[in-house]
Coordinates of C-alpha atoms in Angstrom, one line a residue:
Chain A
X1 CA -18.9 44.7 27.7
X2 CA -16.0 45.4 30.0
X3 CA -16.3 42.0 31.7
X4 CA -15.8 40.0 28.6
X5 CA -11.9 40.0 28.3
X6 CA -11.7 39.1 32.0
X7 CA -14.2 36.2 31.7
X8 CA -12.5 34.9 28.6
X9 CA -9.2 34.9 30.4
X10 CA -10.8 33.1 33.4
X11 CA -12.4 30.5 31.2
X12 CA -9.2 30.1 29.3
X13 CA -7.3 29.4 32.5
X14 CA -9.8 26.9 33.6
X15 CA -9.6 25.2 30.2
X16 CA -5.8 25.3 30.4
X17 CA -5.9 23.6 33.7
X18 CA -8.3 21.0 32.4
X19 CA -6.0 20.1 29.6
X20 CA -2.9 19.7 31.7
X21 CA -4.3 18.1 34.8
X22 CA -7.7 16.6 34.7
X23 CA -8.8 16.4 31.1
X24 CA -12.5 15.7 31.0
X25 CA -12.9 12.8 28.7
X26 CA -15.9 12.9 26.5
X27 CA -17.5 10.3 24.3
X28 CA -18.8 10.6 20.8
X29 CA -22.5 11.0 20.8
X30 CA -23.0 10.9 17.1
X31 CA -20.8 9.6 14.3
X32 CA -21.3 9.9 10.6
X33 CA -19.3 8.2 7.9
X34 CA -19.2 8.6 4.2
X35 CA -16.8 8.6 1.3
X36 CA -16.2 11.0 -1.5
X37 CA -15.2 9.9 -5.0
X38 CA -12.3 11.8 -6.4
X39 CA -13.5 12.4 -9.9
X40 CA -13.4 15.0 -12.6
X41 CA -16.2 17.0 -11.0
X42 CA -13.5 18.3 -8.6
X43 CA -11.3 20.9 -10.1
X44 CA -7.6 20.2 -9.4
X45 CA -5.7 22.5 -7.0
X46 CA -3.5 24.6 -9.4
X47 CA -0.7 24.9 -6.9
X48 CA -0.4 21.1 -6.6
X49 CA -0.6 20.7 -10.4
X50 CA 2.2 23.2 -10.8
X51 CA 4.3 21.3 -8.3
X52 CA 3.8 17.9 -10.0
X53 CA 4.5 19.3 -13.5
X54 CA 8.3 19.2 -13.6
X55 CA 8.3 15.7 -12.2
X56 CA 5.8 14.5 -14.7
X57 CA 7.6 16.2 -17.6
X58 CA 10.9 14.6 -16.8
X59 CA 9.2 11.2 -16.2
X60 CA 7.3 11.3 -19.5
X61 CA 10.3 12.4 -21.5
X62 CA 12.3 9.5 -20.1
X63 CA 9.4 7.0 -20.4
X64 CA 8.5 7.9 -24.0
X65 CA 11.9 8.1 -25.6
X66 CA 12.2 5.4 -28.3
X67 CA 14.5 2.4 -27.5
X68 CA 13.6 0.0 -30.3
X69 CA 11.1 -0.7 -33.1
X70 CA 8.4 -3.4 -32.9
X71 CA 7.4 -4.6 -36.5
X72 CA 4.1 -6.3 -35.4
X73 CA 1.6 -6.5 -32.6
X74 CA 2.6 -9.0 -29.9
X75 CA 0.2 -10.4 -27.3
X76 CA 0.2 -13.4 -25.0
X77 CA -2.7 -15.1 -26.6
X78 CA -1.2 -15.6 -30.1
X79 CA 0.1 -19.1 -29.5
X80 CA -1.1 -22.2 -27.7
X81 CA 1.9 -23.4 -25.7
X82 CA 4.4 -20.8 -26.7
X83 CA 3.9 -17.2 -27.8
X84 CA 6.2 -14.7 -29.5
X85 CA 6.1 -12.2 -26.6
X86 CA 6.6 -15.0 -24.0
X87 CA 9.5 -16.4 -25.9
X88 CA 11.1 -12.9 -26.1
X89 CA 10.7 -12.5 -22.3
X90 CA 12.2 -15.9 -21.4
X91 CA 15.0 -15.5 -24.0
X92 CA 15.9 -12.1 -22.8
X93 CA 16.1 -13.2 -19.2
X94 CA 18.5 -16.0 -20.3
X95 CA 20.6 -13.5 -22.4
X96 CA 20.7 -10.7 -19.8
X97 CA 21.0 -12.8 -16.6
X98 CA 23.3 -15.6 -17.6
X99 CA 26.5 -13.5 -17.9
X100 CA 25.8 -12.0 -14.4
X101 CA 25.1 -15.5 -13.0
X102 CA 28.2 -17.0 -14.7
X103 CA 30.5 -14.2 -13.5
X104 CA 29.3 -14.6 -9.9
X105 CA 29.1 -18.4 -9.6
X106 CA 31.0 -19.9 -12.6
X107 CA 27.8 -21.9 -13.4
X108 CA 25.5 -21.3 -16.4
X109 CA 21.7 -21.0 -16.3
X110 CA 20.1 -24.2 -17.8
X111 CA 16.6 -22.9 -18.4
X112 CA 14.2 -20.0 -17.7
X113 CA 10.6 -20.4 -16.5
X114 CA 8.3 -17.4 -16.1
X115 CA 4.5 -17.4 -15.9
X116 CA 1.9 -16.6 -18.6
X117 CA 0.0 -14.4 -16.2
X118 CA 3.1 -12.3 -15.6
X119 CA 3.0 -11.0 -19.1
X120 CA 1.1 -7.9 -18.1
X121 CA 0.5 -6.3 -21.5
X122 CA 0.9 -6.7 -25.2
X123 CA 3.3 -4.7 -27.3
X124 CA 1.8 -2.7 -30.2
X125 CA 3.5 -2.2 -33.5
X126 CA 5.7 0.8 -33.6
X127 CA 8.0 2.5 -31.1
X128 CA 9.1 0.5 -28.1
X129 CA 9.9 2.7 -25.1
X130 CA 10.8 2.5 -21.4
X131 CA 7.0 2.8 -20.8
X132 CA 6.5 -0.4 -22.8
X133 CA 8.8 -2.1 -20.3
X134 CA 6.8 -0.7 -17.3
X135 CA 3.5 -1.9 -18.9
X136 CA 4.9 -5.4 -19.6
X137 CA 6.3 -5.7 -16.1
X138 CA 4.8 -3.2 -13.7
X139 CA 6.0 -5.1 -10.6
X140 CA 9.4 -5.0 -8.9
X141 CA 10.1 -8.7 -9.3
X142 CA 13.8 -9.6 -9.4
X143 CA 15.5 -12.4 -11.3
X144 CA 16.7 -15.3 -9.2
X145 CA 18.3 -18.6 -10.1
X146 CA 17.1 -21.7 -8.2
X147 CA 19.2 -24.8 -8.3
X148 CA 16.7 -27.6 -8.6
X149 CA 17.1 -31.3 -8.0
X150 CA 16.1 -33.8 -10.8
X151 CA 13.1 -34.7 -8.6
X152 CA 12.0 -31.0 -8.5
X153 CA 12.5 -30.8 -12.3
X154 CA 10.0 -33.6 -12.7
X155 CA 7.6 -31.6 -10.4
X156 CA 8.2 -28.6 -12.7
X157 CA 7.2 -30.7 -15.8
X158 CA 4.2 -32.1 -13.9
X159 CA 3.2 -28.5 -13.1
X160 CA 3.3 -27.6 -16.8
X161 CA 1.3 -30.7 -17.7
X162 CA -1.4 -29.5 -15.4
X163 CA -1.2 -25.8 -16.3
X164 CA -1.7 -26.5 -20.1
X165 CA -0.8 -22.9 -20.9
X166 CA 2.0 -21.0 -22.6
X167 CA 4.2 -20.3 -19.5
X168 CA 7.3 -18.7 -21.1
X169 CA 10.3 -21.0 -21.2
X170 CA 13.8 -20.8 -22.6
X171 CA 16.5 -23.5 -22.7
X172 CA 14.0 -26.3 -22.3
X173 CA 12.5 -28.0 -25.3
X174 CA 9.3 -29.7 -24.5
X175 CA 7.0 -32.0 -26.5
X176 CA 3.7 -33.0 -25.0
X177 CA 0.9 -35.3 -26.2
X178 CA -2.8 -34.6 -26.7
X179 CA -3.4 -34.8 -23.0
X180 CA -0.4 -32.4 -22.3
X181 CA 1.7 -35.3 -20.9
X182 CA 5.4 -35.0 -21.5
X183 CA 6.8 -36.9 -24.5
X184 CA 10.2 -35.4 -24.3
X185 CA 11.9 -32.7 -22.2
X186 CA 15.4 -31.7 -23.4
X187 CA 17.9 -29.3 -21.8
X188 CA 21.1 -28.7 -23.9
X189 CA 19.6 -31.4 -26.2
X190 CA 19.7 -34.0 -23.4
X191 CA 16.8 -35.6 -21.5
X192 CA 16.5 -34.3 -17.9
X193 CA 18.7 -36.4 -15.7
X194 CA 17.1 -37.0 -12.3
X195 CA 20.6 -37.5 -10.8
X196 CA 21.6 -34.0 -11.7
X197 CA 20.7 -30.5 -10.5
X198 CA 19.7 -27.7 -12.8
X199 CA 20.0 -23.9 -12.6
X200 CA 16.5 -22.5 -13.4
X201 CA 16.1 -18.7 -13.7
X202 CA 12.8 -17.2 -12.7
X203 CA 11.4 -14.3 -10.8
X204 CA 11.5 -14.0 -7.0
X205 CA 7.7 -13.9 -7.0
X206 CA 7.4 -17.3 -8.7
X207 CA 10.3 -18.8 -6.7
X208 CA 8.4 -18.0 -3.5
X209 CA 5.5 -20.0 -4.7
X210 CA 3.6 -17.4 -6.8
X211 CA 1.2 -19.0 -9.3
X212 CA 1.5 -22.2 -7.1
X213 CA 4.9 -23.0 -8.5
X214 CA 5.7 -24.9 -5.3
X215 CA 8.5 -26.9 -6.9
X216 CA 10.6 -23.7 -6.6
X217 CA 10.4 -23.7 -2.9
X218 CA 13.4 -24.9 -0.8
X219 CA 15.8 -25.3 -3.8
X220 CA 19.2 -26.9 -3.3
X221 CA 20.6 -23.3 -3.7
X222 CA 19.1 -20.0 -4.4
X223 CA 21.0 -17.2 -6.1
X224 CA 19.7 -13.6 -6.1
X225 CA 20.9 -11.5 -9.0
X226 CA 19.7 -8.1 -7.7
X227 CA 18.4 -7.5 -11.2
X228 CA 14.8 -6.5 -11.8
X229 CA 12.9 -8.3 -14.5
X230 CA 11.8 -5.0 -15.8
X231 CA 15.3 -3.7 -16.0
X232 CA 16.3 -6.8 -18.0
X233 CA 13.4 -6.1 -20.4
X234 CA 14.4 -2.4 -20.8
X235 CA 18.1 -3.4 -21.2
X236 CA 17.1 -5.8 -23.9
X237 CA 15.1 -3.0 -25.7
X238 CA 18.1 -0.8 -25.5
X239 CA 20.3 -3.5 -27.0
X240 CA 18.3 -4.3 -30.1
X241 CA 17.1 -2.0 -32.9
X242 CA 14.1 -4.2 -33.8
X243 CA 12.2 -6.7 -31.7
X244 CA 12.7 -10.1 -33.4
X245 CA 10.7 -12.9 -31.9
X246 CA 8.3 -15.5 -33.0
X247 CA 6.4 -18.6 -32.0
X248 CA 8.7 -21.6 -32.4
X249 CA 8.9 -25.3 -31.5
X250 CA 10.3 -25.0 -28.0
X251 CA 7.0 -26.1 -26.4
X252 CA 4.6 -27.9 -28.6
X253 CA 1.9 -30.5 -28.6
X254 CA 2.3 -33.6 -30.8
X255 CA -1.2 -34.8 -31.8
Chain B
X1 CA -9.6 29.6 15.4
X2 CA -12.1 32.3 14.5
X3 CA -12.7 34.7 17.4
X4 CA -16.5 34.3 17.3
X5 CA -16.3 30.5 17.5
X6 CA -13.9 30.8 20.3
X7 CA -16.2 33.0 22.4
X8 CA -19.2 30.7 21.7
X9 CA -17.3 27.7 22.8
X10 CA -15.7 29.2 25.8
X11 CA -19.1 30.6 26.8
X12 CA -20.5 27.1 26.6
X13 CA -17.7 25.6 28.6
X14 CA -18.1 28.4 31.2
X15 CA -21.8 27.6 31.6
X16 CA -20.9 24.0 32.0
X17 CA -18.4 24.7 34.7
X18 CA -20.7 27.2 36.4
X19 CA -23.5 24.6 36.7
X20 CA -21.1 22.2 38.4
X21 CA -21.4 19.2 36.1
X22 CA -25.2 19.2 35.8
X23 CA -26.1 17.2 32.7
X24 CA -26.8 19.6 29.8
X25 CA -28.3 18.7 26.6
X26 CA -26.4 20.6 23.9
X27 CA -28.0 21.3 20.6
X28 CA -26.1 19.8 17.7
X29 CA -24.5 23.2 17.0
X30 CA -22.8 23.3 20.4
X31 CA -21.4 19.8 20.1
X32 CA -17.7 19.6 19.4
X33 CA -17.2 18.4 15.9
X34 CA -14.1 16.4 14.8
X35 CA -13.6 15.3 11.2
X36 CA -11.3 12.5 10.2
X37 CA -10.3 12.3 6.5
X38 CA -8.4 9.3 5.3
X39 CA -6.8 7.5 2.4
X40 CA -5.0 4.1 2.1
X41 CA -3.0 2.2 -0.6
X42 CA -2.5 5.3 -2.8
X43 CA 0.4 3.4 -4.4
X44 CA 2.1 6.3 -6.0
X45 CA -1.0 7.4 -7.9
X46 CA -0.1 11.0 -8.4
X47 CA -2.1 11.7 -11.6
X48 CA -5.7 10.8 -12.3
X49 CA -6.5 7.8 -14.4
X50 CA -7.1 8.8 -18.0
X51 CA -10.5 8.8 -19.7
X52 CA -9.7 5.6 -21.5
X53 CA -8.7 3.6 -18.4
X54 CA -10.6 0.3 -18.4
X55 CA -11.3 0.2 -14.7
X56 CA -11.2 3.7 -13.2
X57 CA -11.6 6.3 -15.9
X58 CA -11.2 9.9 -14.8
X59 CA -10.8 8.9 -11.2
X60 CA -8.2 9.8 -8.6
X61 CA -5.4 12.4 -8.7
X62 CA -3.7 14.2 -5.8
X63 CA -4.5 17.8 -7.1
X64 CA -8.2 17.0 -6.9
X65 CA -7.8 15.4 -3.5
X66 CA -6.1 18.6 -2.4
X67 CA -9.1 20.7 -3.5
X68 CA -11.6 18.4 -1.6
X69 CA -9.5 18.3 1.6
X70 CA -9.3 22.1 1.6
X71 CA -13.0 22.5 1.1
X72 CA -13.7 20.2 4.1
X73 CA -11.1 22.0 6.2
X74 CA -12.7 25.3 5.4
X75 CA -16.0 23.7 6.6
X76 CA -14.4 22.3 9.8
X77 CA -10.9 23.3 10.8
X78 CA -10.9 20.6 13.4
X79 CA -10.0 18.0 10.9
X80 CA -7.3 15.3 10.8
X81 CA -6.0 13.9 7.5
X82 CA -4.6 10.4 7.9
X83 CA -3.2 7.6 5.7
X84 CA -3.1 3.8 6.4
X85 CA 0.0 2.9 4.4
X86 CA 1.2 1.6 1.0
X87 CA 2.0 5.1 -0.1
X88 CA 4.8 3.7 -2.3
X89 CA 4.9 1.5 -5.4
X90 CA 2.5 1.3 -8.3
X91 CA 3.5 3.9 -10.9
X92 CA 6.8 5.0 -12.4
X93 CA 6.8 8.0 -10.1
X94 CA 8.0 5.7 -7.4
X95 CA 10.6 4.0 -9.6
X96 CA 11.9 7.3 -10.8
X97 CA 11.8 9.4 -7.6
X98 CA 11.8 6.8 -4.8
X99 CA 8.8 8.2 -3.0
X100 CA 10.0 11.8 -2.8
X101 CA 7.1 13.2 -4.7
X102 CA 4.5 11.2 -2.7
X103 CA 5.9 12.5 0.6
X104 CA 6.2 16.1 -0.6
X105 CA 2.6 16.1 -1.9
X106 CA 1.2 14.6 1.3
X107 CA 3.1 17.3 3.2
X108 CA 1.5 20.0 0.9
X109 CA -1.9 18.5 1.6
X110 CA -1.0 18.7 5.3
X111 CA -1.4 15.1 6.2
X112 CA -1.2 14.8 10.0
X113 CA 0.1 11.2 10.1
X114 CA 0.5 7.9 8.3
X115 CA 1.3 4.3 9.2
X116 CA 3.6 2.1 7.2
X117 CA 2.4 -0.5 4.7
X118 CA 4.4 -3.5 3.4
X119 CA 5.1 -1.7 0.1
X120 CA 6.6 1.2 1.9
X121 CA 9.6 -1.1 2.5
X122 CA 10.0 -1.8 -1.2
X123 CA 13.2 0.3 -1.4
X124 CA 14.4 -1.1 1.8
X125 CA 14.8 0.6 5.2
X126 CA 17.5 2.9 3.6
X127 CA 15.1 3.8 0.8
X128 CA 12.4 4.8 3.2
X129 CA 14.8 6.6 5.5
X130 CA 16.2 8.6 2.6
X131 CA 12.7 10.0 1.8
X132 CA 11.6 10.8 5.4
X133 CA 13.1 14.3 5.3
X134 CA 10.5 15.1 2.6
X135 CA 7.6 14.1 5.0
X136 CA 6.3 16.9 7.2
X137 CA 3.9 14.5 9.0
X138 CA 4.4 11.7 11.5
X139 CA 4.9 8.0 10.8
X140 CA 3.0 6.2 13.5
X141 CA 4.0 2.5 14.0
X142 CA 3.2 0.7 17.2
X143 CA 4.0 -2.9 16.4
X144 CA 7.2 -2.7 14.3
X145 CA 10.2 -2.5 16.5
X146 CA 12.9 -0.7 14.6
X147 CA 15.3 -0.4 17.5
X148 CA 18.0 -2.6 15.7
X149 CA 17.6 -0.8 12.4
X150 CA 18.4 2.5 10.8
X151 CA 14.8 3.6 11.3
X152 CA 15.2 3.7 15.1
X153 CA 13.7 6.9 16.4
X154 CA 12.2 7.8 13.0
X155 CA 8.6 6.7 13.9
X156 CA 6.3 7.2 16.8
X157 CA 4.5 4.5 18.8
X158 CA 1.5 6.8 19.3
X159 CA 0.6 10.4 18.9
X160 CA -1.9 12.6 20.6
X161 CA -3.6 15.4 18.6
X162 CA -5.6 18.2 20.3
X163 CA -8.4 19.6 18.2
X164 CA -10.9 22.0 19.8
X165 CA -10.0 20.6 23.2
X166 CA -10.7 17.1 22.1
X167 CA -7.9 14.7 22.8
X168 CA -7.4 12.3 19.8
X169 CA -5.0 9.4 20.3
X170 CA -3.6 7.7 17.2
X171 CA -1.6 4.5 16.9
X172 CA -0.5 2.4 14.0
X173 CA -0.5 -1.4 13.3
X174 CA 1.4 -2.9 10.5
X175 CA 1.2 -6.3 8.8
X176 CA 3.6 -9.2 9.3
X177 CA 6.5 -8.6 6.9
X178 CA 7.9 -12.1 6.8
X179 CA 6.7 -13.8 3.6
X180 CA 5.4 -10.5 2.2
X181 CA 8.5 -8.4 1.9
X182 CA 12.0 -9.6 1.1
X183 CA 13.9 -9.9 4.4
X184 CA 16.8 -8.0 2.9
X185 CA 14.5 -5.0 2.7
X186 CA 13.1 -5.0 6.2
X187 CA 16.2 -6.4 7.9
X188 CA 16.0 -6.6 11.7
X189 CA 12.6 -5.0 12.0
X190 CA 10.6 -6.9 14.6
X191 CA 6.9 -7.5 14.1
X192 CA 5.0 -7.5 17.3
X193 CA 1.6 -9.1 17.9
X194 CA -1.1 -6.6 16.8
X195 CA -3.7 -7.5 19.6
X196 CA -1.1 -7.4 22.4
X197 CA 0.3 -4.0 21.2
X198 CA -3.2 -2.6 20.5
X199 CA -4.2 -3.6 24.0
X200 CA -1.2 -1.9 25.6
X201 CA -1.4 1.3 23.5
X202 CA -5.1 1.7 24.0
X203 CA -4.6 1.4 27.7
X204 CA -2.0 4.2 27.5
X205 CA -4.2 6.4 25.3
X206 CA -7.5 5.8 27.1
X207 CA -6.6 5.2 30.8
X208 CA -3.4 7.2 31.2
X209 CA -3.8 9.9 28.7
X210 CA -7.6 10.1 28.8
X211 CA -8.1 10.5 25.1
X212 CA -11.6 11.2 24.0
X213 CA -11.1 9.4 20.7
X214 CA -8.8 6.6 19.9
X215 CA -8.0 5.9 16.2
X216 CA -6.0 2.9 14.9
X217 CA -4.3 3.3 11.5
X218 CA -3.9 -0.3 10.3
X219 CA -2.3 -2.0 7.4
X220 CA -3.4 -5.5 8.5
X221 CA -6.2 -5.8 5.9
X222 CA -9.9 -5.7 6.3
X223 CA -10.8 -9.4 6.7
X224 CA -9.5 -12.8 5.5
X225 CA -11.1 -16.1 4.5
X226 CA -8.8 -17.7 7.1
X227 CA -10.7 -16.2 10.0
X228 CA -7.8 -16.7 12.4
X229 CA -5.5 -14.4 10.3
X230 CA -5.4 -11.1 12.1
X231 CA -7.4 -8.4 10.3
X232 CA -9.1 -5.1 11.1
X233 CA -12.4 -7.0 11.8
X234 CA -10.6 -9.3 14.3
X235 CA -8.7 -6.4 15.9
X236 CA -11.9 -4.5 16.4
X237 CA -13.6 -7.5 18.1
X238 CA -10.6 -8.5 20.3
X239 CA -9.7 -5.1 21.8
X240 CA -11.4 -2.3 23.7
X241 CA -11.4 1.5 23.6
X242 CA -10.8 1.9 19.9
X243 CA -13.3 4.2 18.3
X244 CA -12.2 3.9 14.7
X245 CA -9.9 1.6 12.7
X246 CA -8.8 3.1 9.4
X247 CA -7.6 0.2 7.4
X248 CA -5.6 -0.7 4.2
X249 CA -3.7 -3.5 2.4
X250 CA -6.7 -5.5 1.1
X251 CA -7.8 -2.6 -1.2
X252 CA -11.3 -3.1 0.2
X253 CA -13.9 -0.6 -1.1
X254 CA -16.3 0.1 1.7
X255 CA -19.0 2.7 0.8
X256 CA -19.6 3.2 4.5
X257 CA -17.8 2.2 7.6
X258 CA -18.5 -1.2 9.1
X259 CA -19.8 -1.1 12.7
X260 CA -18.6 -3.9 15.0
X261 CA -18.7 -4.6 18.7
X262 CA -15.5 -4.7 20.7
X263 CA -14.7 -6.9 23.8
X264 CA -16.9 -4.8 26.0
X265 CA -19.8 -4.7 23.5
X266 CA -19.1 -1.1 22.5
X267 CA -19.2 0.0 18.9
X268 CA -16.1 0.2 16.8
X269 CA -16.0 1.6 13.3
X270 CA -13.8 0.0 10.6
X271 CA -13.3 1.9 7.3
X272 CA -11.2 1.5 4.2
X273 CA -11.4 3.4 0.9
X274 CA -10.1 0.9 -1.6
X275 CA -6.9 2.1 -3.3
X276 CA -5.1 4.5 -5.7
X277 CA -6.6 7.7 -4.2
X278 CA -9.9 7.0 -6.0
X279 CA -11.9 7.9 -2.8
X280 CA -11.5 10.0 0.3
X281 CA -13.0 8.6 3.5
X282 CA -14.6 10.9 5.9
X283 CA -15.8 10.2 9.5
X284 CA -17.4 13.0 11.6
X285 CA -17.5 12.7 15.4
X286 CA -19.8 14.9 17.4
X287 CA -18.8 14.9 21.1
X288 CA -20.5 16.4 24.2
X289 CA -19.1 16.6 27.7
X290 CA -21.2 13.9 29.3
X291 CA -18.6 11.6 30.8
X292 CA -20.9 8.7 31.3
X293 CA -22.5 8.5 28.0
X294 CA -23.2 4.9 27.2
X295 CA -21.3 4.2 23.9
X296 CA -23.9 1.7 22.8
X297 CA -26.3 4.6 22.7
X298 CA -24.3 6.4 20.0
X299 CA -26.2 7.3 16.9
X300 CA -24.1 6.2 14.0
X301 CA -25.3 7.5 10.7
X302 CA -23.5 5.2 8.4

C-alpha cells in the first residue's frame, strides 16, 4: 500500500492540469427529471423554523391588532351595480387621496373608479385588522389620478355599459336603463361636459389598461400619488371606529 | 468529499488516462452524477399554506424545503440549488421586511445562484440593493445591463461552478421590464435581446470555457399564445449548447421537464415548478468522459 499516496498525488496533479489547461468536456449520457411536492409528509427543519419565528411573531402581532369594528359581513356580491364593500373602497380612495392630490396640484378629484375584480376578499363581522387590508388588497397597486377628456369620459361610461357589473365608483352618480345604457351621469350634480376634462382617481394597474380599461391610457395628464391602495385602506381602518357603508343610489338601474 | 469516493474516482480517472483515451464503458456507478435542484416564483411564501387553504392546503414552506434539500445533498453532495426569480412579493413578509427574510433563508438553504424576476424590482433598484447583503448566493443576470444604475457590479453575467470535476456554466435571462414594472422602479436598467445574449454567453461557456453542462436560469415565461413572444420554449429552439433551461414567471406547473430540440437538433430540457415553493424541481445529469457522445443518443428519463 506504499504506492497509494504517490499515485493519488500523481493523479491529482494530472487532474489539476486538466482543470486549468485542457479541461476535457464531457456530455451528459443520461438525464433524469422529477419534481417533489413540498407537503406535510416532510418534517420542517427545526433550525429554519426557529429562525423564522421572531419574524412571524412580529408580523402576526402587527397584522392582527384591531383597527376598527365591522358590524356586518361585507362581500362584493351583495348588490347589483353597487355594493357596500365597493362603495367603501371607492369612497375611502376619494377621502384619503383627494387631500394629497389637492395639496400637490391645487385640483380636486372629480371621481374614483376601481374594478369589481379588484375587491379580493370580503370582510367578516368583527374585528378589522391590518390583515383585513392585506386580504382586501394583496397587490402593491398605487393610486393615480388621470385627467381625462370629455371624450374619454364617454368611453368610460361606454365601458361600464358593457361591463354591467358593480365596478366601485365614487363622485359619479349613474342611472342606467334595462339594457344598462346610460340615462344620466352626474359629477358634482352636473351632467358630464364633453368640453371639460375630469380628474379620475384609480389604481396604476387599471390606468395601464388592466381589466381592459383602455380609456385610461394616454390621459391628458397623469398624477402619481405614491400612495398604495392598501395603505389607503389601512389608513381608513385606523381613522374610523366602526365601518359604516351601505348599498346606495350612486349606480342604479331604472327599469 | 469523502476519502473513499475520492480514491474511487481518481482511480477511474487514472485508468482512463492510462489507457490513452480508449473508449470505456463505465457502469452507472462510475458515472459522474450532478444534481440540479430548483425553485421559481416563490413570491415570499415563507410559511406553508394552512390546512383550510382553498387551493394549496398543507403545501409549501421553506423549513420543509430545507429538510428535503439536505436529504438530497446527503445523497449526492454534487448538487446545485438554483432559483429562477420572483423571490419577492406575495405575502406580508415582503411588505414588512422588504425581502430580508427571503434572502437570509435562501442563504441558510445554501442556494448557489438566482436570477432576477420582474417582481424582484418591486421595491425599486434601491430596495433590491438594500437586501443584497443578506444574500450569500450569486445573482446571475446576463441580459439586464445595470451599468447606469446603482446595481452596477452587483450581479454576474455568468458563473461557472465545478462539481466533481464537472464544469457547469450558468447564465440568467430576465423578462422585458417595460410595461411590466413601473419605470421609476427599474430606472436605467437596459433589457437586452434574450436570444442574442444567450447565443453570446453560450459561446463563452461552451467554446471558450469548455463547460460540460450549460444551464440557463430564465424568467421569460414558459410559452405564450403569441408565439413570437420570447419564451423558454422559443429560447430552447433558437439557441444551441444549452442543456437545461430552468424557467419561471408564468407559474407553469410541469410534472416533468419538457424535452425540445435546439438549432442543431440536440436535446434541451425546459423545466418549471409552478410557484410559491409548492414543489422542488430535480434534474440528475450522469456524465461520462466520452467527448464525442452524440447528444441525441442521451437517455432522458423524464
